[in-house]
XYZ file of C-alpha atoms in Angstrom:
662
model
C 7.710 9.894 33.880
C 10.790 11.864 34.938
C 11.561 15.400 33.857
C 14.388 13.900 31.778
C 12.174 11.445 29.889
C 13.182 11.388 26.230
C 10.387 12.268 23.799
C 10.981 11.002 20.255
C 9.398 13.400 17.778
C 8.873 11.418 14.541
C 8.386 13.023 11.129
C 7.920 11.590 7.643
C 9.038 14.029 4.960
C 8.703 14.237 1.201
C 9.882 17.331 -0.683
C 9.458 19.392 2.472
C 12.481 21.668 2.181
C 10.315 24.819 2.370
C 8.933 23.800 5.786
C 11.975 22.156 7.295
C 13.603 25.181 8.912
C 10.428 26.349 10.677
C 9.671 22.845 11.934
C 13.158 22.550 13.423
C 12.885 26.014 14.995
C 9.585 24.925 16.581
C 11.376 22.104 18.336
C 14.330 24.261 19.358
C 11.967 26.722 21.068
C 10.397 24.015 23.210
C 10.556 24.715 26.936
C 11.016 20.969 27.438
C 14.526 20.142 26.235
C 14.723 16.357 26.333
C 13.671 15.449 22.817
C 15.096 13.852 19.705
C 13.850 14.431 16.170
C 13.734 11.327 13.978
C 13.056 12.143 10.331
C 12.562 9.574 7.572
C 12.722 11.017 4.070
C 10.368 9.192 1.710
C 12.445 9.738 -1.433
C 12.503 13.554 -1.673
C 13.718 15.014 -4.958
C 14.038 18.638 -3.801
C 16.677 20.112 -1.452
C 15.392 18.180 1.578
C 18.156 15.593 1.541
C 21.000 18.111 1.636
C 19.351 20.316 4.274
C 18.512 17.400 6.564
C 22.029 15.988 6.355
C 23.473 19.370 7.275
C 21.041 19.580 10.189
C 21.720 16.081 11.498
C 25.475 16.682 11.237
C 25.218 19.870 13.301
C 22.673 18.716 15.941
C 23.059 15.285 17.519
C 19.393 15.360 18.573
C 18.400 15.033 14.906
C 18.430 11.583 13.264
C 17.839 11.446 9.510
C 17.265 8.554 7.075
C 16.523 8.629 3.340
C 14.609 5.831 1.617
C 13.045 5.180 -1.766
C 9.513 6.524 -2.062
C 6.857 4.327 -0.470
C 3.862 6.385 -1.587
C 2.461 6.917 1.930
C 3.195 8.838 5.118
C 2.514 5.826 7.344
C 5.452 3.689 6.248
C 8.197 6.309 6.834
C 6.485 7.403 10.072
C 6.475 3.841 11.385
C 10.110 3.464 10.369
C 10.946 6.638 12.295
C 9.246 5.171 15.377
C 11.331 1.994 15.194
C 14.510 4.050 14.749
C 13.716 6.236 17.740
C 14.916 5.567 21.295
C 12.520 7.599 23.450
C 10.074 6.183 25.978
C 7.416 8.435 24.454
C 6.485 8.969 20.790
C 5.091 12.171 19.319
C 4.274 12.337 15.562
C 4.830 15.797 14.035
C 4.157 16.574 10.366
C 6.763 18.732 8.649
C 4.345 21.484 7.578
C 2.579 21.792 10.944
C 3.542 23.827 14.023
C 3.375 23.416 17.809
C 3.287 25.968 20.615
C 6.556 26.577 22.514
C 5.259 24.831 25.647
C 3.723 21.937 23.698
C 6.010 19.095 24.794
C 5.964 20.233 28.436
C 2.165 20.476 28.594
C 1.701 17.113 26.904
C 4.160 15.407 29.281
C 2.622 17.109 32.329
C -0.818 15.857 31.354
C 0.470 12.320 30.801
C 2.121 12.332 34.249
C -0.973 13.811 35.847
C -3.358 11.187 34.422
C -1.050 8.188 33.958
C -2.518 7.994 30.436
C -1.330 5.753 27.627
C -2.125 8.478 25.083
C -2.569 12.229 25.416
C -4.222 14.186 22.586
C -3.787 17.957 22.099
C -6.034 20.798 21.117
C -5.833 20.708 17.313
C -6.215 24.050 15.529
C -6.784 24.066 11.751
C -4.836 27.121 10.595
C -4.879 28.868 7.209
C -1.309 29.048 5.902
C -1.884 32.428 4.217
C -3.857 34.388 6.828
C -2.922 32.488 9.978
C -6.592 32.432 10.947
C -7.993 29.491 12.921
C -10.622 27.826 10.725
C -11.803 25.197 13.226
C -10.654 23.249 16.277
C -10.775 19.737 17.712
C -11.997 18.409 20.104
C -15.367 19.880 19.183
C -17.042 22.433 21.404
C -18.633 20.801 24.440
C -16.298 17.814 24.564
C -15.023 17.272 28.116
C -11.220 17.409 27.950
C -10.846 17.253 31.728
C -11.881 13.588 31.933
C -9.769 10.490 31.359
C -11.341 7.956 28.997
C -10.981 4.312 28.156
C -9.610 4.318 24.629
C -12.272 2.027 23.158
C -14.973 4.415 24.394
C -13.504 7.170 22.224
C -13.791 5.246 18.960
C -17.324 6.602 18.596
C -15.910 10.129 18.742
C -13.988 9.487 15.520
C -17.002 8.461 13.377
C -18.631 9.315 11.090
C -16.640 12.544 11.503
C -13.728 13.329 13.847
C -14.842 14.987 17.082
C -11.383 14.740 18.647
C -8.006 15.686 17.167
C -5.308 13.017 17.076
C -2.448 14.758 15.236
C 0.533 15.330 17.492
C -0.603 12.943 20.206
C 1.841 11.751 22.857
C 2.031 7.939 23.030
C 3.706 5.474 25.316
C 5.914 3.443 23.051
C 3.843 0.273 23.519
C 0.868 2.057 21.936
C 2.727 2.174 18.630
C 5.089 -0.736 18.352
C 3.532 -3.878 16.850
C 0.110 -2.246 16.546
C -0.222 -1.996 12.749
C -3.517 -3.393 11.474
C -2.857 -2.798 7.803
C 0.563 -4.332 7.358
C -0.868 -7.650 8.497
C -4.048 -7.547 6.450
C -3.894 -5.083 3.559
C -1.549 -2.795 1.605
C -0.739 0.619 3.037
C -3.044 3.332 1.691
C -2.774 7.108 1.891
C -4.996 7.273 4.993
C -3.793 4.064 6.658
C -2.618 5.966 9.715
C -6.240 6.884 10.474
C -7.138 3.200 10.737
C -4.102 2.617 12.929
C -5.275 5.420 15.223
C -8.374 3.400 16.089
C -6.115 0.426 16.835
C -4.224 2.552 19.346
C -7.486 3.704 20.939
C -8.766 0.152 21.252
C -5.601 -0.894 23.071
C -5.256 2.169 25.314
C -6.685 1.800 28.818
C -6.411 5.501 29.615
C -6.627 8.435 27.172
C -6.407 12.064 28.287
C -6.553 15.454 26.591
C -4.279 18.455 26.997
C -4.676 22.165 26.274
C -1.358 22.065 24.382
C -1.870 23.606 20.954
C -1.063 21.756 17.724
C -1.436 23.937 14.621
C -2.513 21.837 11.634
C -1.613 23.991 8.642
C -4.167 24.047 5.819
C -2.540 24.981 2.505
C -3.178 24.634 -1.203
C -0.270 22.237 -1.794
C -1.861 19.602 0.408
C -2.885 16.367 -1.306
C -6.412 16.994 -0.045
C -6.613 20.122 -2.213
C -5.355 18.563 -5.463
C -7.230 16.142 -7.715
C -5.362 12.894 -7.148
C -6.231 9.221 -7.279
C -4.718 8.817 -3.824
C -7.677 10.733 -2.391
C -9.830 7.722 -3.279
C -7.827 5.576 -0.876
C -10.308 7.026 1.617
C -12.846 4.499 0.270
C -10.523 1.592 1.033
C -9.657 2.895 4.470
C -13.315 3.386 5.376
C -14.162 -0.204 4.469
C -11.077 -1.492 6.319
C -12.123 0.540 9.349
C -15.642 -0.900 9.217
C -14.199 -4.426 9.172
C -11.936 -3.613 12.115
C -14.852 -2.154 14.092
C -17.042 -5.173 13.338
C -14.356 -7.546 14.621
C -13.840 -5.547 17.816
C -17.363 -4.400 18.739
C -19.700 -6.697 16.766
C -22.278 -6.104 14.024
C -24.959 -4.953 16.488
C -22.809 -2.255 18.090
C -23.228 1.488 17.879
C -19.608 1.692 16.762
C -20.279 -0.506 13.737
C -23.403 1.476 12.862
C -21.304 4.655 12.824
C -18.568 2.952 10.794
C -21.160 1.857 8.226
C -22.451 5.420 8.078
C -18.900 6.605 7.489
C -18.581 4.234 4.506
C -21.750 5.774 3.007
C -20.624 9.364 3.586
C -17.208 8.570 2.138
C -18.741 6.957 -0.937
C -21.119 9.861 -1.514
C -18.442 12.539 -1.104
C -15.909 10.741 -3.307
C -18.510 10.049 -5.994
C -19.323 13.762 -6.098
C -15.614 14.614 -6.149
C -14.984 12.160 -8.986
C -17.793 13.609 -11.094
C -16.569 17.160 -10.517
C -12.921 16.380 -11.320
C -13.087 13.373 -13.661
C -11.352 15.233 -16.504
C -8.295 15.693 -14.279
C -8.475 12.082 -13.063
C -9.009 10.357 -16.415
C -5.819 8.274 -16.136
C -7.278 6.579 -13.062
C -10.876 6.369 -14.253
C -11.172 2.580 -14.292
C -9.584 2.082 -10.869
C -11.694 4.859 -9.325
C -14.950 3.382 -10.593
C -13.883 -0.044 -9.335
C -13.135 1.385 -5.889
C -16.440 3.281 -5.785
C -18.415 0.152 -6.693
C -16.564 -1.936 -4.121
C -17.221 0.616 -1.370
C -20.903 0.877 -2.349
C -21.291 -2.890 -2.060
C -20.029 -2.745 1.548
C -22.818 -0.433 2.761
C -25.344 -2.144 5.036
C -28.515 -0.151 4.360
C -30.357 -1.561 7.380
C -27.842 0.041 9.763
C -28.182 3.570 8.378
C -30.095 6.326 10.219
C -33.655 6.791 8.957
C -32.885 9.955 6.954
C -29.965 8.255 5.210
C -31.926 5.053 4.703
C -34.819 6.822 3.003
C -32.501 8.744 0.704
C -30.401 5.675 0.016
C -33.304 3.348 -0.702
C -34.960 5.872 -3.003
C -32.048 5.305 -5.388
C -31.216 1.769 -4.325
C -29.334 0.921 -7.539
C -25.753 2.221 -7.667
C -25.898 3.095 -11.368
C -29.194 4.955 -10.990
C -27.827 6.934 -8.057
C -24.627 7.643 -9.993
C -26.694 8.910 -12.940
C -28.697 11.295 -10.769
C -25.508 12.589 -9.148
C -23.935 13.043 -12.603
C -26.914 15.137 -13.724
C -26.266 17.357 -10.723
C -22.474 17.571 -10.819
C -21.368 16.750 -14.386
C -23.793 16.017 -17.268
C -20.754 15.955 -19.591
C -19.540 12.840 -17.786
C -22.699 10.960 -18.821
C -22.154 11.806 -22.473
C -18.570 10.597 -22.336
C -19.508 7.363 -20.556
C -22.027 6.530 -23.261
C -19.387 7.173 -25.910
C -16.855 5.071 -23.995
C -19.317 2.181 -23.803
C -20.538 2.193 -27.407
C -17.437 3.481 -29.240
C -14.411 2.864 -27.033
C -11.688 3.422 -29.670
C -13.355 6.612 -30.870
C -13.628 7.758 -27.247
C -9.931 7.196 -26.546
C -8.831 8.869 -29.762
C -11.179 11.862 -29.714
C -11.531 12.453 -25.979
C -8.641 10.968 -24.004
C -5.979 11.785 -26.619
C -7.075 15.411 -26.855
C -7.294 15.703 -23.069
C -3.785 14.265 -22.669
C -2.399 16.604 -25.302
C -4.051 19.608 -23.651
C -2.499 18.554 -20.349
C 0.929 18.403 -22.024
C 0.349 21.817 -23.586
C -0.340 23.309 -20.167
C 2.690 21.598 -18.624
C 5.133 22.918 -21.224
C 3.625 26.419 -21.418
C 5.958 27.885 -18.781
C 8.996 26.823 -20.819
C 7.861 28.996 -23.716
C 6.006 31.834 -21.989
C 8.957 34.121 -21.193
C 11.814 32.561 -23.178
C 14.084 35.048 -24.932
C 14.955 34.923 -28.609
C 18.328 33.612 -29.594
C 20.477 35.318 -32.248
C 20.180 32.277 -34.504
C 18.525 28.879 -34.374
C 18.631 26.010 -36.802
C 15.216 24.767 -38.034
C 15.672 21.309 -36.562
C 12.840 18.897 -35.852
C 13.588 17.937 -32.254
C 12.193 15.057 -30.221
C 11.890 16.651 -26.754
C 12.434 14.884 -23.422
C 13.784 17.629 -21.185
C 11.601 17.372 -18.086
C 9.088 20.132 -18.787
C 6.310 17.549 -19.141
C 5.681 13.904 -18.307
C 7.179 11.823 -21.114
C 6.487 8.213 -20.156
C 8.963 5.365 -19.960
C 12.008 4.558 -22.054
C 10.146 2.813 -24.882
C 7.547 5.612 -25.116
C 10.391 8.038 -25.684
C 12.462 5.913 -28.053
C 9.557 5.009 -30.321
C 8.517 8.683 -30.464
C 12.051 9.675 -31.414
C 12.400 6.922 -34.041
C 9.001 7.835 -35.525
C 10.069 11.461 -35.915
C 13.381 10.397 -37.419
C 11.532 8.256 -39.977
C 9.311 11.199 -40.955
C 12.311 13.558 -41.128
C 14.106 11.211 -43.542
C 11.161 11.373 -45.921
C 10.731 15.149 -45.532
C 14.482 15.787 -45.761
C 14.380 17.683 -42.459
C 17.331 17.588 -40.003
C 16.437 15.550 -36.901
C 17.690 16.037 -33.356
C 16.964 14.366 -30.024
C 16.997 16.510 -26.862
C 16.901 13.892 -24.083
C 18.196 15.436 -20.850
C 15.753 14.317 -18.137
C 16.075 12.537 -15.785
C 19.517 11.813 -17.278
C 21.508 12.537 -20.409
C 20.646 9.816 -22.902
C 24.246 9.901 -24.159
C 25.295 8.287 -20.871
C 23.714 5.100 -22.247
C 23.030 5.533 -25.985
C 25.202 7.451 -28.428
C 24.791 8.233 -32.149
C 25.566 5.383 -34.523
C 25.142 6.342 -38.194
C 23.200 9.588 -37.693
C 24.332 12.293 -35.255
C 21.182 13.408 -33.422
C 22.922 15.256 -30.575
C 22.050 18.866 -29.789
C 23.379 21.213 -27.121
C 21.160 23.204 -24.768
C 22.221 26.527 -26.269
C 21.023 25.326 -29.689
C 17.457 24.838 -28.422
C 15.212 27.887 -28.406
C 11.961 28.146 -26.470
C 11.100 31.612 -27.806
C 7.559 31.461 -29.287
C 8.639 33.379 -32.405
C 11.358 30.818 -33.161
C 9.696 27.546 -32.204
C 6.531 25.561 -32.719
C 5.565 22.774 -30.284
C 3.920 19.716 -31.845
C 2.047 17.541 -29.345
C 0.760 14.093 -30.243
C -0.176 11.286 -27.854
C -0.770 7.617 -28.684
C -3.963 6.082 -27.343
C -4.939 3.110 -29.520
C -2.747 0.493 -31.136
C -4.438 0.574 -34.537
C -3.121 0.844 -38.079
C -5.459 3.786 -38.658
C -4.036 5.807 -35.756
C -0.456 5.064 -36.782
C -1.250 6.269 -40.306
C -2.885 9.398 -38.866
C 0.191 10.059 -36.710
C 2.439 9.849 -39.755
C 0.227 12.339 -41.610
C 0.341 14.781 -38.670
C 4.138 14.586 -38.444
C 4.520 15.038 -42.202
C 2.169 18.017 -42.202
C 4.034 19.700 -39.333
C 7.423 19.113 -40.997
C 6.277 20.699 -44.252
C 4.373 23.629 -42.741
C 6.934 24.503 -40.059
C 9.611 25.878 -42.360
C 11.936 28.433 -40.816
C 11.136 27.550 -37.188
C 12.423 24.952 -34.794
C 9.835 22.197 -34.334
C 9.611 20.665 -30.860
C 7.850 17.284 -30.943
C 6.352 16.020 -27.678
C 5.159 12.593 -28.734
C 5.278 8.854 -28.157
C 4.095 8.137 -31.718
C 4.511 4.523 -32.764
C 4.134 4.541 -36.561
C 7.830 3.607 -36.761
C 6.680 0.050 -36.010
C 5.162 -0.016 -39.522
C 8.599 0.746 -40.992
C 11.943 -0.973 -40.541
C 12.021 -0.178 -36.832
C 15.170 -2.206 -36.254
C 17.038 -0.483 -39.076
C 15.927 2.999 -38.018
C 16.823 2.300 -34.382
C 20.335 1.106 -35.263
C 20.899 4.097 -37.534
C 20.298 6.312 -34.509
C 21.660 4.410 -31.526
C 24.429 2.220 -30.235
C 25.395 1.557 -26.594
C 27.853 3.897 -24.923
C 31.246 2.416 -24.070
C 30.240 1.847 -20.431
C 26.902 0.270 -21.332
C 28.536 -1.857 -24.054
C 31.009 -3.219 -21.511
C 28.168 -4.134 -19.132
C 26.197 -5.843 -21.927
C 29.216 -7.934 -22.899
C 29.752 -8.869 -19.253
C 26.156 -10.095 -18.895
C 26.285 -12.067 -22.158
C 29.495 -13.782 -21.075
C 27.891 -14.740 -17.761
C 24.899 -16.245 -19.595
C 27.315 -18.141 -21.791
C 25.144 -18.909 -24.818
C 21.609 -18.772 -26.271
C 18.754 -17.944 -23.872
C 15.092 -16.945 -23.578
C 13.716 -13.871 -21.833
C 10.457 -13.629 -19.931
C 9.181 -10.183 -18.997
C 6.551 -9.435 -16.351
C 5.315 -5.940 -15.558
C 3.389 -5.756 -12.274
C 3.562 -1.993 -11.606
C 2.146 -1.684 -8.061
C 0.413 -5.076 -7.840
C 3.068 -6.689 -5.627
C 3.566 -3.521 -3.569
C 7.316 -3.402 -4.239
C 7.583 -0.903 -7.089
C 6.241 2.601 -6.533
C 4.967 3.942 -9.812
C 2.303 6.515 -10.551
C -0.009 4.024 -12.204
C -3.433 3.039 -11.041
C -3.163 -0.645 -10.282
C -3.408 -0.813 -6.511
C -1.441 -3.449 -4.595
C -3.094 -6.829 -4.268
C -3.681 -8.393 -0.880
C -0.932 -10.664 0.432
C -2.919 -13.757 -0.533
C -3.604 -12.432 -4.037
C 0.064 -11.502 -4.450
C 1.120 -15.040 -3.554
C -1.432 -16.478 -5.990
C -0.260 -14.217 -8.825
C 3.406 -15.027 -8.243
C 2.586 -18.757 -8.190
C 0.651 -18.430 -11.468
C 3.554 -16.573 -13.108
C 6.072 -19.153 -11.906
C 3.857 -21.883 -13.321
C 4.107 -20.226 -16.743
C 7.886 -19.901 -16.381
C 8.110 -23.637 -15.660
C 5.858 -24.452 -18.634
C 8.008 -22.359 -20.997
C 11.123 -24.081 -19.641
C 9.624 -27.529 -20.253
C 9.175 -26.589 -23.912
C 12.707 -25.154 -24.149
C 14.612 -27.151 -21.546
C 17.987 -26.665 -23.254
C 17.904 -22.868 -22.815
C 18.325 -20.773 -19.642
C 15.692 -18.128 -18.932
C 16.410 -14.488 -18.120
C 13.654 -12.841 -16.085
C 13.138 -9.115 -16.726
C 10.594 -7.672 -14.307
C 9.775 -4.492 -12.408
C 9.117 -6.627 -9.304
C 12.139 -7.657 -7.272
C 9.786 -9.943 -5.312
C 8.837 -11.963 -8.388
C 12.380 -11.910 -9.787
C 13.763 -13.269 -6.505
C 11.149 -16.038 -6.400
C 11.880 -16.968 -10.013
C 15.622 -17.014 -9.364
C 15.127 -19.951 -7.008
C 14.638 -22.060 -10.147
C 18.046 -23.336 -11.214
C 17.528 -22.464 -14.892
C 16.532 -18.826 -14.216
C 18.845 -15.836 -14.077
C 18.164 -12.157 -13.470
C 20.175 -9.140 -14.519
C 21.516 -7.434 -11.380
C 20.892 -3.758 -10.747
C 18.294 -1.234 -9.647
C 14.704 -1.521 -10.897
C 13.616 1.940 -12.027
C 11.152 3.728 -14.287
C 12.381 6.897 -15.943
C 8.891 8.355 -16.097
C 8.608 8.204 -12.308
C 12.136 8.739 -10.920
C 14.336 11.819 -10.793
C 17.524 10.273 -9.431
C 20.666 11.264 -11.370
C 23.497 8.737 -11.375
C 24.529 6.213 -13.989
C 24.034 2.921 -12.137
C 20.489 3.811 -11.082
C 19.122 3.441 -14.624
C 21.649 1.076 -16.223
C 19.571 -2.065 -15.626
C 16.732 -0.625 -17.734
C 19.062 -0.424 -20.738
C 20.681 -3.775 -19.958
C 17.272 -5.457 -19.893
C 16.419 -3.846 -23.225
C 19.551 -5.033 -25.019
C 19.562 -8.483 -23.436
C 15.938 -8.971 -24.535
C 16.859 -7.799 -28.050
C 19.395 -10.650 -28.383
C 17.266 -13.489 -26.938
C 16.318 -16.573 -28.954
C 12.681 -15.847 -28.096
C 10.932 -13.133 -26.100
C 7.896 -13.725 -23.864
C 5.627 -11.346 -21.928
C 3.489 -12.713 -19.089
C -0.031 -11.269 -18.834
C -2.411 -12.188 -16.040
C -4.689 -10.654 -13.393
C -4.298 -6.918 -14.153
C -0.621 -7.152 -15.080
C 0.504 -4.340 -17.384
C 0.675 -4.938 -21.145
C 4.213 -3.627 -21.354
C 5.536 -2.399 -24.698
C 9.115 -2.709 -23.435
C 9.862 -6.330 -24.455
C 7.949 -5.865 -27.716
C 10.138 -2.901 -28.735
C 13.317 -4.728 -27.685
C 12.277 -7.805 -29.689
C 11.600 -5.600 -32.721
C 15.061 -4.019 -32.419
C 16.690 -7.457 -32.488
C 14.140 -8.967 -34.908
C 13.362 -11.708 -32.380
C 10.202 -13.868 -32.051
C 7.787 -12.311 -29.543
C 4.852 -13.931 -27.707
C 2.356 -12.792 -25.072
C 1.479 -15.513 -22.557
C -2.073 -14.907 -21.316
C -3.227 -16.752 -18.191
């Protein structure tokens, strides 16, 4: 390589504004000057977008792209590679650092060895103290030699003995080398599986003394309880399959990969038991993933010490019980309750846990708020961004429920809906004026009383209990402003349609769009809703239904289309409007000549923070179009979400509603 060889430094970024300046300064201090920085923003909601645009406008070496969130670092990193133009690729994470001579040393080593890949010295550095906690390659590893890449695979299992962050790659090592995009969805740790693909292809791999500082900090995903940590289980089993295909079932590499699956299962089981209260939303998916990983372990390939320990508790449930006794006896008690009294468990355990979580999330809003000279004792339905509030229907049914209770208690009702948009952009008061300005809302503890109530079971008893709790709060909270954080649904037992229309009507802009859609349809119609969440891997939402494989996705889409065709056969004189969170399914359905879709952006207000009118308009259009259909259907099959959206819309319009199970 020449001294003018262009090195493309590629960086995925998500809400990295705090680290951006230092990362850029790292590159500017490089003694080797021939670099470009290609940054792909994976849907940041902080100041990253503005700062990166300013930077790319002022420095032609910086190339910046923003995209909707993909939920992984791999996808935006790969996109950055394909947008780059350098002969060499160097991945660089936004919160890490490199020595000033890093690029020069890495290039020198590549030229010296004619390597396909050069790996650095990786130093794990505490962000607070700056102390080096550990280094890779491990002590005793010969960094002076040049290796065949496939020989190094063993050095990455069951634990990493070499450091791969910040490696320097010939472009061919990266382009068209993705294992996962061909076979499986992209997981949080998919890049680690790809790294083995690069090693298997590389004929020559060398190591440099160039220093890459991997910053260890508390904001890292690896230090926060998150379902995405359990993607490690999926990646370990994918890696084992990859190793088996390349090296064979009798190889040392496969034995080590199998051992890695065991160690991953054991560590994630312990982590789950220690943090299950913080991971309760993902409990079912986590247990499924743990069981699936356990089933992949080949006991006969384990080392003797692991085999003895493993065989002693050869049943997964027995082993899980013994681990629970060690890490979390409380988990056992809850699991028994969940098994024998599931509704009681959700109401008494999950509901209380969710409400405590909400209480903690809103606490900062009230902790240091100052008193206001005067506040009106309104009962306010609160959706202002200080806690997770769910989707549109969760919010609207909570607001309508409170309004119903306020009418009975003769208490003035208000709706404070400001996040992620002002509700009045789409819905405005109809018969009752529920609007309230920010300066009318007090968060001072002496002037307000938060009321937190979460819905967990769709039972008449719980709806009755919710009504009692609201009524009690409205009567006891005299003289203070009551802030209700709730998705209560007892309004469904009342005249939900009448209550809804007393509160809401479309804004002028939304009304115009609704009329436009109805004119395009041109007459009576049916609607079919389908909520896939993440199943088709085209809608990033913080739910816990992982993407299906490509084959399973195709099968699910085909099954849904079969139901659409069946419904059409029974109602052949009516067009069908598809309302779905999957653009993939909607596009497939639109190929049928009797199917239409409502144009616009698919969004979920509980997951997005974008602030412009058109971004969320389709959500409201879908709602009102469903509410005026001749008949409303919801498709349910193979882990699809039991969406309350079409049900609420059908109730607003008093339309027939059916769930199609298949």
